[in-house]
XYZ file of C-alpha atoms in Angstrom:
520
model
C 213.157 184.050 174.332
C 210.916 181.017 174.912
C 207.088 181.087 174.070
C 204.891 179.617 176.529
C 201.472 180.858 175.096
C 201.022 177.544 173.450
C 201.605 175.702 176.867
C 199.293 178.380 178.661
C 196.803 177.954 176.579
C 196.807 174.402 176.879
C 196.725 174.282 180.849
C 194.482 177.344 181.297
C 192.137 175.337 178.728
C 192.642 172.040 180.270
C 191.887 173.520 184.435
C 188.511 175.392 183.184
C 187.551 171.815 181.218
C 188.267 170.226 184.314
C 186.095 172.778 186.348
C 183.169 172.562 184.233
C 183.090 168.702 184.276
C 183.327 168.935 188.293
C 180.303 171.600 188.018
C 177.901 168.213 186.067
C 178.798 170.714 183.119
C 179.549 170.221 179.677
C 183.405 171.271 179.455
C 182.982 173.334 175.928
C 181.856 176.266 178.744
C 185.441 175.355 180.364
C 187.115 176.416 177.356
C 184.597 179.246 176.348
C 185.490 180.399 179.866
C 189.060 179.775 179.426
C 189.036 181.985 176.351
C 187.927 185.032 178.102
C 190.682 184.202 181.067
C 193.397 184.175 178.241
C 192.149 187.507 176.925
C 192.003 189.142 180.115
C 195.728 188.089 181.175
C 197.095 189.225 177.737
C 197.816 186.061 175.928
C 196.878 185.977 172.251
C 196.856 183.145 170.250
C 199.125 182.265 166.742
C 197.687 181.364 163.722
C 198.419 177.553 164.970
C 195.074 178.143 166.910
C 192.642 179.289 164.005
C 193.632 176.039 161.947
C 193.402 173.872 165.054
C 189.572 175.468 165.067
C 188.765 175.284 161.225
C 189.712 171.622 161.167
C 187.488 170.720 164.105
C 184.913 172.210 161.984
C 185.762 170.064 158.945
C 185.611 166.874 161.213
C 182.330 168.199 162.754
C 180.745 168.645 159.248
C 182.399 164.978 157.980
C 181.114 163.638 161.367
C 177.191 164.599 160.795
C 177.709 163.176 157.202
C 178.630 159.549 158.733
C 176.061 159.545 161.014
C 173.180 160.685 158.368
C 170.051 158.002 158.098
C 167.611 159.127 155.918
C 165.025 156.551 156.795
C 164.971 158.564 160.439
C 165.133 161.579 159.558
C 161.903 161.471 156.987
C 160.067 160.211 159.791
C 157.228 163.018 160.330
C 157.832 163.958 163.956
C 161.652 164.379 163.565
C 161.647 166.587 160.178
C 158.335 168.240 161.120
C 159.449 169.006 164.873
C 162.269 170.643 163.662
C 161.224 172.970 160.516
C 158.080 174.016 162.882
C 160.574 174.681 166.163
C 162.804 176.565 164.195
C 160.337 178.599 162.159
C 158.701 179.491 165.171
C 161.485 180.476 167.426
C 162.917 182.390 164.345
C 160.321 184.847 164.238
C 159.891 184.580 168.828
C 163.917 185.665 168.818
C 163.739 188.006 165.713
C 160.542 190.280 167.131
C 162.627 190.157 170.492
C 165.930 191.175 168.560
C 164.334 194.201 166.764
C 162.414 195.455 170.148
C 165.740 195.144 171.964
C 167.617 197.219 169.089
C 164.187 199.842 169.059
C 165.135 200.314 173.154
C 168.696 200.716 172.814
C 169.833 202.264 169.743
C 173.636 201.625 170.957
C 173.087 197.865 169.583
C 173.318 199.109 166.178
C 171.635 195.976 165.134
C 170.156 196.063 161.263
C 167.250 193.631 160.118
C 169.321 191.219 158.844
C 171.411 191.371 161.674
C 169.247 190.521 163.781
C 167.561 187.536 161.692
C 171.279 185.972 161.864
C 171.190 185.910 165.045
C 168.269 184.949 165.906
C 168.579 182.343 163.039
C 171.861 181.358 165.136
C 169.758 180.674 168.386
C 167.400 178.241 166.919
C 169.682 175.489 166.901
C 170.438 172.996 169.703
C 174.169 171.593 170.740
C 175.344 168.465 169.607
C 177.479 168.488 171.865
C 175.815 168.889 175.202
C 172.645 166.445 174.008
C 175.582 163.648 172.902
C 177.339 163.978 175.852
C 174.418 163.845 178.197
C 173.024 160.896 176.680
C 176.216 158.807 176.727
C 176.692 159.850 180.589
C 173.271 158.504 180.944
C 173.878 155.575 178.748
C 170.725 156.416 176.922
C 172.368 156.570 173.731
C 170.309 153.932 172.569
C 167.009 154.796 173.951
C 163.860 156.012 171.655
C 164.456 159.723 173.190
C 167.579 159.709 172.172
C 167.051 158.962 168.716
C 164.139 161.537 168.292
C 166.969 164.346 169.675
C 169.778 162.920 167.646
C 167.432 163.007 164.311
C 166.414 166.775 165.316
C 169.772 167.555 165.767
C 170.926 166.231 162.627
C 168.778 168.221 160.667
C 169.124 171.444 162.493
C 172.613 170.896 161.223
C 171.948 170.051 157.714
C 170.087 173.366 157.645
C 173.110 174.868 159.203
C 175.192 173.538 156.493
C 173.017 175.134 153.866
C 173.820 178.380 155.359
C 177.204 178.177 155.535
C 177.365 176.817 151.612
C 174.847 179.577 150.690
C 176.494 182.485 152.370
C 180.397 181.229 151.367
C 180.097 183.884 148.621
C 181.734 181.734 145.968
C 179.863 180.947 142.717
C 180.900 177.096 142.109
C 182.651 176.633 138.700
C 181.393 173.685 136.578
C 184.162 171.395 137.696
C 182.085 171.176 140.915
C 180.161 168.734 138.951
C 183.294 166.449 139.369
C 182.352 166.137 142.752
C 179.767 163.559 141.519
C 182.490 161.509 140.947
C 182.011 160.334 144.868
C 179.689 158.016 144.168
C 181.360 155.657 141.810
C 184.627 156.198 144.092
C 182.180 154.952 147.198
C 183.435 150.770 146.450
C 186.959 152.229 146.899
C 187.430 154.012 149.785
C 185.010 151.087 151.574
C 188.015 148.751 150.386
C 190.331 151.377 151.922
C 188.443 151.419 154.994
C 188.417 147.327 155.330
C 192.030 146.943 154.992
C 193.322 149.896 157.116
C 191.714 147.787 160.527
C 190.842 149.870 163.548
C 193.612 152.189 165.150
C 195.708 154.647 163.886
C 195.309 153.770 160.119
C 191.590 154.606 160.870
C 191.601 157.644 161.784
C 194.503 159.019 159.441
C 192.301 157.756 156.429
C 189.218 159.491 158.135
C 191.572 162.658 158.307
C 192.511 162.175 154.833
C 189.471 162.019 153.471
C 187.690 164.710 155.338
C 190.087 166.962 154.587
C 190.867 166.197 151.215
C 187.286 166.646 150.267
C 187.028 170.257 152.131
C 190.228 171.159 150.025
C 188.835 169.665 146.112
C 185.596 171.667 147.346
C 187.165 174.855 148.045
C 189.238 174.461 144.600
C 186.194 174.003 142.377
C 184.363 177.048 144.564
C 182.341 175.469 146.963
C 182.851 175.698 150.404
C 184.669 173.238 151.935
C 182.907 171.593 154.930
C 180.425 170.775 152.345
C 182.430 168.705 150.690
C 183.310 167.337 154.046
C 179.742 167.038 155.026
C 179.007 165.084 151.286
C 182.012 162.545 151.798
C 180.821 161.468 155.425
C 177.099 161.307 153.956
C 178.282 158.859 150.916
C 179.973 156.561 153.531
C 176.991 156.855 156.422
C 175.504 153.816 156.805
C 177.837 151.002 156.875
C 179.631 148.849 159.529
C 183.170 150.205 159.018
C 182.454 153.865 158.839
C 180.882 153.594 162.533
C 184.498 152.306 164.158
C 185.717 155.645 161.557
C 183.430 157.739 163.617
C 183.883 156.635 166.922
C 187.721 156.897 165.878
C 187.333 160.562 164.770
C 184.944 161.440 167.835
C 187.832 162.617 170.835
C 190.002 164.037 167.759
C 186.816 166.168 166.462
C 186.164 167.467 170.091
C 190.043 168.284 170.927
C 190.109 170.410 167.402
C 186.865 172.165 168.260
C 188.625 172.766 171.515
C 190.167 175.837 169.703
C 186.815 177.327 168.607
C 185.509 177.563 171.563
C 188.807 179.332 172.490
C 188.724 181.714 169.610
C 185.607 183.048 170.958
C 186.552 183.644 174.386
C 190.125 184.881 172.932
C 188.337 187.920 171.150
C 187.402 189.648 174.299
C 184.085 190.446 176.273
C 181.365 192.130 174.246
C 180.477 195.704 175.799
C 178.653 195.560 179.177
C 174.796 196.369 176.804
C 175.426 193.456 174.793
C 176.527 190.857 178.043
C 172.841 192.003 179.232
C 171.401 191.232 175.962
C 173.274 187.786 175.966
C 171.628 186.894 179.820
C 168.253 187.518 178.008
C 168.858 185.228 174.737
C 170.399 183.058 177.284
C 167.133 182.943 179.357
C 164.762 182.693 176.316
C 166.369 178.984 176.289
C 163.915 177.390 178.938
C 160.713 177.832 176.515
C 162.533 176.083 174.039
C 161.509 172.351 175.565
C 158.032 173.632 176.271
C 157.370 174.307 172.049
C 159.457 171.181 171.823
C 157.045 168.824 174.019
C 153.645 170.376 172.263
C 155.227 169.574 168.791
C 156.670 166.387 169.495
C 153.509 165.119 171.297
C 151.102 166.538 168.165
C 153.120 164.272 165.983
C 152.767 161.269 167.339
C 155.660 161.062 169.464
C 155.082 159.395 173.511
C 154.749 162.070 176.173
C 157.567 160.448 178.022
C 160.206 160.379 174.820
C 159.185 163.976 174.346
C 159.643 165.382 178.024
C 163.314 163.485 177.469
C 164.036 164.742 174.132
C 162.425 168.291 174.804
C 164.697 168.820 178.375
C 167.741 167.504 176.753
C 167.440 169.860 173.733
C 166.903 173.022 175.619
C 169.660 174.978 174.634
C 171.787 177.110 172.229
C 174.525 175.421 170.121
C 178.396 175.690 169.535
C 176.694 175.747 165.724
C 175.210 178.800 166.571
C 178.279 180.709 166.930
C 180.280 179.539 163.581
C 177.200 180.723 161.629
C 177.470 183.956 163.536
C 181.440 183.641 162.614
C 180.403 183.342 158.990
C 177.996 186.080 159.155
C 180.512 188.485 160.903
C 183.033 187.542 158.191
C 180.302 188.939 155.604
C 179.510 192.228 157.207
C 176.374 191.066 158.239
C 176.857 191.226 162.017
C 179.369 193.276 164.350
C 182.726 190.421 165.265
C 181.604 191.087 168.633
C 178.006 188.830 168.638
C 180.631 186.097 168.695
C 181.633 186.607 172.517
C 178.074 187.976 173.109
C 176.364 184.471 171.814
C 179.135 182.407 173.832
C 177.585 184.002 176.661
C 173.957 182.987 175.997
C 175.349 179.563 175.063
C 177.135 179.178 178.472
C 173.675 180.839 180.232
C 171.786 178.337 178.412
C 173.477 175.587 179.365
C 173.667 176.247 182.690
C 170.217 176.260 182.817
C 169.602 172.564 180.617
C 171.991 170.484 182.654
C 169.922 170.676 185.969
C 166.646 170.701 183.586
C 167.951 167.544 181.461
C 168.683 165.909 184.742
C 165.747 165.925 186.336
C 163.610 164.977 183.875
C 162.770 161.871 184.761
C 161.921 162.203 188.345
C 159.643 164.972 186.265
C 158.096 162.757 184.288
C 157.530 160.370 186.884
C 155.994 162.796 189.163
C 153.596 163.975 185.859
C 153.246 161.287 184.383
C 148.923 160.686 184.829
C 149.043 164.388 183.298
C 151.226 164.294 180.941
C 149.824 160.855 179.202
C 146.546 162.886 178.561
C 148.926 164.569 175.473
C 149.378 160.998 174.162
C 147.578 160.817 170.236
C 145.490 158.207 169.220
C 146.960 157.369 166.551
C 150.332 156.545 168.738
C 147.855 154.485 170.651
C 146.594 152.139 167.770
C 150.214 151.689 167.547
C 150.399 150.059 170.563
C 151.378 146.014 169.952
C 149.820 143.159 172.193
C 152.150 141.662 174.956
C 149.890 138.979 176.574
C 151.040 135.469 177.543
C 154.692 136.506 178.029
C 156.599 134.209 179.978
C 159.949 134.999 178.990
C 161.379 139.337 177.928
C 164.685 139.408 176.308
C 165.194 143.109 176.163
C 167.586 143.845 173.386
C 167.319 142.013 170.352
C 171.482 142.086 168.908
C 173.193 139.052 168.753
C 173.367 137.961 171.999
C 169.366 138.591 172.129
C 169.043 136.776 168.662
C 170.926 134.109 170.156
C 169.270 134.031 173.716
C 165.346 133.863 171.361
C 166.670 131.302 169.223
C 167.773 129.305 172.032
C 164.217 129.102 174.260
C 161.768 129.809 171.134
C 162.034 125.960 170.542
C 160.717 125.243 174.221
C 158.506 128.376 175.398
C 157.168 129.224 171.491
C 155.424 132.641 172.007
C 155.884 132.687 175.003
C 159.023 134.305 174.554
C 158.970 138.410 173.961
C 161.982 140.395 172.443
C 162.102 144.073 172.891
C 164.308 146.526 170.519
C 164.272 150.226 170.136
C 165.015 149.772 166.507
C 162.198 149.161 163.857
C 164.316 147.974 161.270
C 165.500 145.544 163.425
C 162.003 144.598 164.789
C 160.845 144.343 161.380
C 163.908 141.821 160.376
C 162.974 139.915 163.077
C 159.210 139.581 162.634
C 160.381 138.563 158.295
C 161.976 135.640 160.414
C 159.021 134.998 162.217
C 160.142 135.982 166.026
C 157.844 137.701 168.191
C 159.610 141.069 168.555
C 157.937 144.158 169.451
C 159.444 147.463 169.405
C 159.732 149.462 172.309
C 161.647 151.855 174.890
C 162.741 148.910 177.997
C 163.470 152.553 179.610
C 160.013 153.456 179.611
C 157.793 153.055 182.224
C 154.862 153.364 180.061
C 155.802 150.012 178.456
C 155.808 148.067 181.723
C 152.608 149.108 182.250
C 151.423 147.443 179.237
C 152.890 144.105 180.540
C 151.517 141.908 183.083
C 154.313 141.404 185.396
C 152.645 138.437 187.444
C 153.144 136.101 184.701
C 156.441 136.903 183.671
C 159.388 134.621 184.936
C 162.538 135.845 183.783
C 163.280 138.811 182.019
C 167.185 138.982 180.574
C 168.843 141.968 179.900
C 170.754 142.096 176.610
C 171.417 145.842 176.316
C 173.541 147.790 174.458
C 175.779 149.042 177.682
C 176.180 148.796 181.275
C 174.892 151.741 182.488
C 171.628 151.122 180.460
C 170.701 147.583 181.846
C 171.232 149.138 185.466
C 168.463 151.611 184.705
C 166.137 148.927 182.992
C 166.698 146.626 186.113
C 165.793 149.534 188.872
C 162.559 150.249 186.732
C 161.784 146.941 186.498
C 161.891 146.740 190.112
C 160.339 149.809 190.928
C 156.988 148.781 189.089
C 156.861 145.919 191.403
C 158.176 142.652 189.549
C 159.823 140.097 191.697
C 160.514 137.168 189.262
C 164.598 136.376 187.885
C 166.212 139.088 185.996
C 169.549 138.062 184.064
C 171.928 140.756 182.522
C 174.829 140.435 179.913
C 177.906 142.041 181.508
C 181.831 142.570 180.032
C 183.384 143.026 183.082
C 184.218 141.455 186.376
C 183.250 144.424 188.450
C 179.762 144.819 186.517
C 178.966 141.363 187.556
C 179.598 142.607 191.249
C 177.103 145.563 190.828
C 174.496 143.776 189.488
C 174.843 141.009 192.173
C 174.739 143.529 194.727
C 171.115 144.099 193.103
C 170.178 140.967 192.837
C 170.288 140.426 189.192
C 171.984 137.276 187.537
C 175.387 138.396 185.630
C 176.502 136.548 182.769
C 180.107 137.548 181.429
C 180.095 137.944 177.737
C 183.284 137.402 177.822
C 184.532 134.731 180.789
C 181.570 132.390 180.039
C 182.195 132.554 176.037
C 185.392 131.640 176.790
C 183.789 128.335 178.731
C 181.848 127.497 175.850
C 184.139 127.946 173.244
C 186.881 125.396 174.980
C 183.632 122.818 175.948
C 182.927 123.397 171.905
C 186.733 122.672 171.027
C 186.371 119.615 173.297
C 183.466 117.985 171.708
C 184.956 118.586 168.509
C 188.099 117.085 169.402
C 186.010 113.766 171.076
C 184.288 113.382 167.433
């Protein structure tokens, strides 16, 4: 007789995705949801399911490794935001763990129990904050790097965990693991000759996995050894395109996590009231966020963005509660109850993240009372600007090089990234760094004497939102934008902005360049 579980799970997975995208929701609550649908109609799922899951794990840990910057993360309100927000809301969740087991015995919930899972709940998602920020196209923004720094080392600590509590005493061939670094010339060659597609991503594959099996062989666990491999590679060109390659394959693997959960049934009806609570507790998590963020230096409006967008549990969470139920530590059935809070919690962040900056708008006199002075002396003077060129890439580079020669200083770039402004300002441009998202930094700007400002931005969706600022604080000079396609050109005309096609008007200048040369 024909099995269809694999084709049920598959649909019933794809239809609650689906509904929780429709909902402005993340779709990892589709498939938690979807989980618990499968349980209740009786479908269970093969072994096919729990590899599916423990790979997506793999490419999560070898995904954090090529994304690791250690520059960021020692910066002093990333690091210090973190180990204070988790400290904190480790000993909030564990006093409120141990007075929920004191009231109802029936939870059965030991010390260390309850430190695991309140451990568990100080964590934010990847996931959601990723995903909301590329929706946003904000990816870019100085917000987003603060939340993507935290993020990254909530997981690194999360990684710790999982290699300290694998229960495996490494044997002194782990040592060969070492051998990594030397190797590092090698698989960069690898990676330059296998191009872009599918070569990409099988080598990616390859080498994540490979390294989670040579750890588990010399007794280490293996998603460190994923994690390590991605880490060694982080930071050049090539291993970007490997993680943007890797990205849709990571989340369809971790597709069958989040099933797992659901798949092992609803937790009893005490523990789905105890999971509403934990999933509540999540709104105070931005508020501990904002004071921490704002007491080290970081601007009140990057903080409100960063705080809203990290204020909930994460999909990281439950595998450490997986790895602590695997010990003994934990009853299996936290795992269902902490995909509930995760679900509650975010639920309550996707309205929260999206409204944050009508909040901050509406706060804003209030909330720049919280700004340090020290983040003030930062400040750098824009006077005499006659010319912005927000975004200062290539096609910014090229844009400043072109009218430096005419305007001189008059000319302004703007980038989000200080080791690009400080490049720049070693080649003696006047480049500033700043959010073009903020509308702190317009205020710093006299408008009146500014005449064009050209948008050079990383994506679409980011220059629209810089142009409808700029417009809302009241400028009324030329703005020019950088655009890929046709149909962007149309929406920014529609706004009154100046479209200039990458692409199309490259093209123009590259056959007016091959004339000249061939009239030579």
């Amino acid at each position: 007789m024909a099995d269809f579980s694999q084709p049920l799970i598959i649909l019933i997975a794809l239809l609650c995705g689906l509904a929780s995208r429709t909902l402005g929701l993340p779709a990892l609550i589709g498939y938690l949801t979807a989980g618990f649908v499968l349980h209740e109609i009786g479908v269970t799922a093969g072994s096919w399911l729990e590899q599916l899951a423990n790979l997506g794990i793999t490419l999560l840990l070898f995904s954090i490794g090529l994304k690791l910057d250690v520059r960021a993360l020692l910066k002093l309100n990333v690091w210090g935001t973190t180990l204070v927000h988790m400290v904190v809301s480790q000993g909030f969740l564990l006093l409120l763990l141990i007075g929920l087991a004191q009231a109802f015995p029936a939870l059965n919930l030991s010390m260390t129990g309850a430190a695991v899972v309140a451990f568990a709940l100080t964590f934010s998602s990847t996931v959601f904050v990723i995903q909301t920020l590329q929706e946003r196209g904000e990816l870019q923004s100085n917000h987003a790097i603060l939340a993507i720094g935290i993020l990254v080392v909530q997981d690194l600590i999360a990684v710790s965990f999982l290699a300290v509590t694998a229960g495996k005493v490494p044997s002194i061939y782990a040592l060969g693991l070492l051998l990594i670094i030397p190797a590092r010339p090698l698989i960069l060659k690898l990676l330059s000759v296998s191009g872009y597609g599918e070569l990409l991503t099988l080598l990616g594959l390859a080498l994540a996995i490979g390294a989670a099996e040579i750890s588990e062989v010399v007794g280490l666990k293996g998603d460190l050894g994923a994690l390590l491999i991605g880490a060694m590679l982080a930071g050049e060109q090539k291993t970007k395109a490997l993680a943007a390659n890797l990205i849709q394959l990571k989340d369809l693997f971790l597709v069958g996590f989040f099933l797992s959960i659901g798949l092992g049934g609803w937790p009893p009806a005490l523990l789905i009231g105890v999971a509403v609570v934990l999933g509540l507790v999540s709104v105070a998590k931005p508020l501990l966020y904002f004071f921490l963020m704002t007491r080290l230096h970081t601007t009140p409006r990057s903080a409100v963005l960063a705080s809203t967008v990290l204020s909930n549990h994460s999909e990281f969470g439950l595998i450490v509660i997986a790895v602590a139920a695997g010990l003994g530590w934990v009853a299996p059935v936290w795992s269902s109850t902490l995909s509930i809070a995760l679900a509650i919690s975010f639920l309550l962040a996707a309205p929260m993240s999206k409204a944050s900056h009508g909040f901050y708008r509406k706060y804003r006199n209030q909330l720049l009372s919280h700004r340090s002075m020290q983040l003030m002396d930062t400040y750098e003077p824009t006077d005499h600007v006659n010319t912005l060129i927000l975004g200062m890439g290539r096609v910014g580079t090229g844009a400043y090089e072109a009218l430096a020669p005419r305007l001189g200083e008059a000319v302004l770039g703007v980038e989000t990234s200080l080791e690009k402004v400080t490049h720049h300002q070693l080649e003696q441009r006047r480049v500033i760094c700043a959010d073009a998202s903020d509308p702190d930094f317009w205020v710093r700007i006299n408008l009146k004497e500014v005449e064009v400002i050209m948008l050079a931005l990383t994506n679409h969706p980011e220059n629209i939102m810089v142009a409808e600022l700029i417009r809302s604080m009241g400028y009324a000079g030329d703005i020019a934008s950088v655009v890929r396609h046709e149909e962007h050109s149309e929406q920014l005309r529609s706004l009154g902005i100046s479209a200039f096609n990458l692409y199309a008007q490259a093209g123009a200048g590259f056959a007016a360049h091959a004339s000249d040369s061939g009239d030579q």
